[in-house]
């Protein structure tokens, strides 16, 4: 061999002689998740192309989530599969940078889009008049675009620093998607771009549920509420229309309505709560354990090796569950899905 070749390249060549693809359970699981995520995400994205009527200011946030899922399938999962198959990193330094970019920016888009959906429901429930006036497709698009700019501004500097100065040779140590950038940047990005959005979803959910329940109680109210005592007795003694029509003696001999009349105005009171409930449950089960484990490792140097195989696999399932959750909880999308893929059954 050429004696002028750097030592780490010689060692990498010798290592690659014995380092073939290792098809253990982890890479097989990652491959199955990749195939399933591509299937579910692309099938739901096709609905937006097939039926433009499902594109609303609210579903634009889900469209953004699906696009992030598709980008994760294209840019993250293939590199993650290579990382699982080989002991070293056989595909070069630039691909490692793209792997890290997808792990921070694109994966961060998932967490932050869930937070945007939660805030959207908070806005709709607490400020319904403002929501109806101001929430348009253009505004939703600019919010999603601003989120991507926000993620790149915060996450990209650490990836660039790792690529230029801090990363050891990938031919020896492999590619670490956590990056070797300064710890101050790592802690800040983990807390602000990953932990805070998850905590925001978990914190907004009980507030939205409480407000929705409160609005339900307000809309189920007596018709004669707020009237004077004499007027209330007159309202409660009004004849029922159905009894008046059926009475043989005419409308004036109809049986008076006994008790208090109630008015029901439940339409739209709990709109979006099922979506937020399913999303919060998924965030709590799929996202929260993984981010908590990495936060404890970064901040307190906690050994997460015993739980890492479980929490990382749960996190990978997010790209499968996001489209499924969207279809199951949004009525119009569910109807379009049945019409397109099951002929309306």
Tab-separated table of C-alpha atoms in Angstrom, residues 52-247:
chain	number	residue	atom	x	y	z
A	52	UNK	CA	-57.850	20.631	-3.260
A	53	UNK	CA	-60.932	21.231	-1.095
A	54	UNK	CA	-59.205	19.607	1.893
A	55	UNK	CA	-56.534	22.325	1.803
A	56	UNK	CA	-57.719	24.676	4.549
A	57	UNK	CA	-55.833	27.078	6.829
A	58	UNK	CA	-55.831	24.364	9.492
A	59	UNK	CA	-54.790	21.424	7.286
A	60	UNK	CA	-51.863	23.438	5.889
A	61	UNK	CA	-50.090	22.716	9.176
A	62	UNK	CA	-50.670	18.997	8.649
A	63	UNK	CA	-49.462	19.357	5.063
A	64	UNK	CA	-46.275	20.907	6.445
A	65	UNK	CA	-45.958	17.961	8.842
A	66	UNK	CA	-46.363	15.467	5.992
A	67	UNK	CA	-43.735	17.264	3.899
A	68	UNK	CA	-41.317	17.121	6.846
A	69	UNK	CA	-42.069	13.409	7.218
A	70	UNK	CA	-41.361	12.815	3.530
A	71	UNK	CA	-38.084	14.746	3.734
A	72	UNK	CA	-37.111	12.696	6.769
A	73	UNK	CA	-37.775	9.500	4.806
A	74	UNK	CA	-35.600	10.727	1.933
A	75	UNK	CA	-32.693	12.333	3.799
A	76	UNK	CA	-32.581	10.810	7.285
A	77	UNK	CA	-33.668	7.182	7.156
A	78	UNK	CA	-31.268	6.039	4.394
A	79	UNK	CA	-28.296	7.477	6.319
A	80	UNK	CA	-29.643	6.071	9.570
A	81	UNK	CA	-29.821	2.673	7.867
A	82	UNK	CA	-26.179	2.977	6.749
A	83	UNK	CA	-25.225	3.951	10.289
A	84	UNK	CA	-26.925	0.809	11.594
A	85	UNK	CA	-25.418	-1.498	8.955
A	86	UNK	CA	-21.744	-0.474	9.154
A	87	UNK	CA	-19.336	0.016	12.037
A	88	UNK	CA	-17.648	2.896	10.219
A	89	UNK	CA	-19.044	5.516	7.831
A	90	UNK	CA	-18.284	4.356	4.280
A	91	UNK	CA	-19.987	7.112	2.255
A	92	UNK	CA	-17.915	10.218	2.997
A	93	UNK	CA	-17.890	13.360	5.090
A	94	UNK	CA	-20.457	15.371	3.105
A	95	UNK	CA	-23.116	12.701	3.515
A	96	UNK	CA	-22.473	12.797	7.270
A	97	UNK	CA	-23.213	16.543	7.220
A	98	UNK	CA	-26.491	15.912	5.397
A	99	UNK	CA	-27.312	13.203	7.928
A	100	UNK	CA	-26.785	15.654	10.778
A	101	UNK	CA	-28.794	18.360	9.017
A	102	UNK	CA	-31.747	16.038	8.631
A	103	UNK	CA	-31.471	14.889	12.244
A	104	UNK	CA	-31.580	18.456	13.568
A	105	UNK	CA	-33.496	20.648	11.116
A	106	UNK	CA	-35.946	18.197	9.516
A	107	UNK	CA	-36.578	16.194	12.679
A	108	UNK	CA	-36.952	19.479	14.544
A	109	UNK	CA	-39.667	20.437	12.064
A	110	UNK	CA	-41.771	17.534	13.331
A	111	UNK	CA	-41.664	18.708	16.958
A	112	UNK	CA	-42.254	22.354	16.083
A	113	UNK	CA	-45.125	21.621	13.676
A	114	UNK	CA	-46.908	19.709	16.434
A	115	UNK	CA	-46.474	22.794	18.617
A	116	UNK	CA	-47.927	25.003	15.863
A	117	UNK	CA	-50.981	22.726	15.577
A	118	UNK	CA	-51.494	22.912	19.346
A	119	UNK	CA	-51.205	26.716	19.306
A	120	UNK	CA	-53.635	26.829	16.382
A	121	UNK	CA	-56.227	24.935	18.436
A	122	UNK	CA	-55.554	27.242	21.389
A	123	UNK	CA	-56.211	30.250	19.177
A	124	UNK	CA	-59.402	28.718	17.751
A	125	UNK	CA	-60.859	27.863	21.155
A	126	UNK	CA	-59.854	30.936	23.182
A	127	UNK	CA	-60.191	33.622	20.486
A	128	UNK	CA	-62.766	32.270	17.983
A	129	UNK	CA	-63.701	35.658	16.494
A	130	UNK	CA	-60.086	36.580	15.797
A	131	UNK	CA	-59.458	33.073	14.470
A	132	UNK	CA	-62.320	33.322	11.961
A	133	UNK	CA	-61.266	36.770	10.762
A	134	UNK	CA	-57.504	36.382	10.517
A	135	UNK	CA	-56.698	32.706	10.036
A	136	UNK	CA	-56.279	32.354	6.277
A	137	UNK	CA	-54.265	30.032	4.059
A	138	UNK	CA	-51.661	32.693	3.383
A	139	UNK	CA	-51.093	33.267	7.085
A	140	UNK	CA	-50.743	29.529	7.745
A	141	UNK	CA	-48.244	29.250	4.870
A	142	UNK	CA	-46.114	32.121	6.196
A	143	UNK	CA	-46.149	30.639	9.706
A	144	UNK	CA	-44.850	27.313	8.377
A	145	UNK	CA	-42.236	29.080	6.241
A	146	UNK	CA	-41.124	31.106	9.259
A	147	UNK	CA	-40.757	27.886	11.247
A	148	UNK	CA	-38.335	26.459	8.669
A	149	UNK	CA	-36.279	29.678	8.692
A	150	UNK	CA	-36.287	29.623	12.501
A	151	UNK	CA	-35.009	26.033	12.519
A	152	UNK	CA	-32.230	26.707	10.030
A	153	UNK	CA	-31.060	29.803	11.892
A	154	UNK	CA	-30.745	27.882	15.153
A	155	UNK	CA	-29.620	24.428	14.033
A	156	UNK	CA	-27.469	25.014	10.952
A	157	UNK	CA	-24.547	26.773	12.723
A	158	UNK	CA	-23.858	23.716	14.898
A	159	UNK	CA	-23.875	21.400	11.878
A	160	UNK	CA	-21.464	23.712	10.020
A	161	UNK	CA	-19.147	23.954	13.045
A	162	UNK	CA	-19.116	20.183	13.352
A	163	UNK	CA	-18.318	19.782	9.661
A	164	UNK	CA	-15.488	22.324	9.613
A	165	UNK	CA	-13.740	21.930	12.968
A	166	UNK	CA	-15.081	19.494	15.534
A	167	UNK	CA	-15.833	16.274	13.667
A	168	UNK	CA	-13.202	13.499	13.903
A	169	UNK	CA	-12.500	11.419	10.785
A	170	UNK	CA	-15.690	9.541	9.931
A	171	UNK	CA	-13.575	6.711	8.463
A	172	UNK	CA	-12.474	5.825	12.012
A	173	UNK	CA	-15.109	7.061	14.435
A	174	UNK	CA	-18.136	6.999	12.147
A	175	UNK	CA	-20.791	9.670	11.809
A	176	UNK	CA	-22.474	10.859	14.989
A	177	UNK	CA	-25.709	12.698	14.186
A	178	UNK	CA	-25.668	14.336	17.646
A	179	UNK	CA	-22.619	16.359	16.401
A	180	UNK	CA	-19.462	17.302	18.273
A	181	UNK	CA	-20.220	21.018	18.215
A	182	UNK	CA	-19.796	23.089	21.431
A	183	UNK	CA	-21.926	21.895	24.336
A	184	UNK	CA	-23.493	25.333	24.814
A	185	UNK	CA	-24.977	25.214	21.320
A	186	UNK	CA	-26.070	21.606	21.809
A	187	UNK	CA	-27.900	22.322	25.065
A	188	UNK	CA	-29.574	25.447	23.707
A	189	UNK	CA	-30.878	23.769	20.568
A	190	UNK	CA	-32.058	20.691	22.452
A	191	UNK	CA	-34.004	22.767	24.985
A	192	UNK	CA	-35.418	25.406	22.629
A	193	UNK	CA	-36.058	23.463	19.415
A	194	UNK	CA	-36.982	20.021	20.745
A	195	UNK	CA	-37.944	20.039	24.426
A	196	UNK	CA	-39.919	23.282	24.531
A	197	UNK	CA	-42.286	22.403	21.612
A	198	UNK	CA	-43.109	19.057	23.235
A	199	UNK	CA	-43.784	20.700	26.602
A	200	UNK	CA	-45.887	23.304	24.801
A	201	UNK	CA	-48.127	20.602	23.302
A	202	UNK	CA	-48.527	18.879	26.675
A	203	UNK	CA	-49.297	22.202	28.372
A	204	UNK	CA	-51.772	23.534	25.798
A	205	UNK	CA	-53.903	20.385	25.699
A	206	UNK	CA	-55.523	20.649	29.179
A	207	UNK	CA	-56.195	24.369	28.603
A	208	UNK	CA	-57.998	23.660	25.317
A	209	UNK	CA	-60.024	20.826	26.856
A	210	UNK	CA	-61.015	22.983	29.827
A	211	UNK	CA	-62.139	25.824	27.559
A	212	UNK	CA	-64.077	23.466	25.287
A	213	UNK	CA	-65.910	21.932	28.259
A	214	UNK	CA	-66.676	25.401	29.594
A	215	UNK	CA	-68.125	26.455	26.244
A	216	UNK	CA	-70.296	23.341	26.131
A	217	UNK	CA	-71.781	24.215	29.526
A	218	UNK	CA	-72.520	27.721	28.355
A	219	UNK	CA	-74.261	26.642	25.161
A	220	UNK	CA	-76.579	24.158	26.889
A	221	UNK	CA	-78.747	26.718	28.644
A	222	UNK	CA	-82.422	27.409	29.245
A	223	UNK	CA	-84.172	29.576	26.691
A	224	UNK	CA	-85.817	31.556	29.475
A	225	UNK	CA	-82.522	32.259	31.214
A	226	UNK	CA	-82.080	35.940	31.957
A	227	UNK	CA	-85.799	36.803	31.648
A	228	UNK	CA	-87.935	38.222	34.389
A	229	UNK	CA	-90.003	35.837	36.512
A	230	UNK	CA	-93.268	36.697	34.694
A	231	UNK	CA	-91.671	36.366	31.239
A	232	UNK	CA	-89.999	33.097	32.248
A	233	UNK	CA	-93.355	31.606	33.248
A	234	UNK	CA	-94.810	32.687	29.909
A	235	UNK	CA	-91.941	31.095	27.968
A	236	UNK	CA	-92.093	27.834	29.901
A	237	UNK	CA	-95.876	27.625	29.367
A	238	UNK	CA	-95.703	28.047	25.591
A	239	UNK	CA	-97.315	25.139	23.684
A	240	UNK	CA	-95.101	22.662	21.892
A	241	UNK	CA	-95.386	22.810	18.114
A	242	UNK	CA	-95.618	19.058	17.682
A	243	UNK	CA	-98.355	18.704	20.301
A	244	UNK	CA	-100.258	21.632	18.806
A	245	UNK	CA	-100.240	20.081	15.383
A	246	UNK	CA	-101.458	16.739	16.704
A	247	UNK	CA	-104.154	18.158	19.018
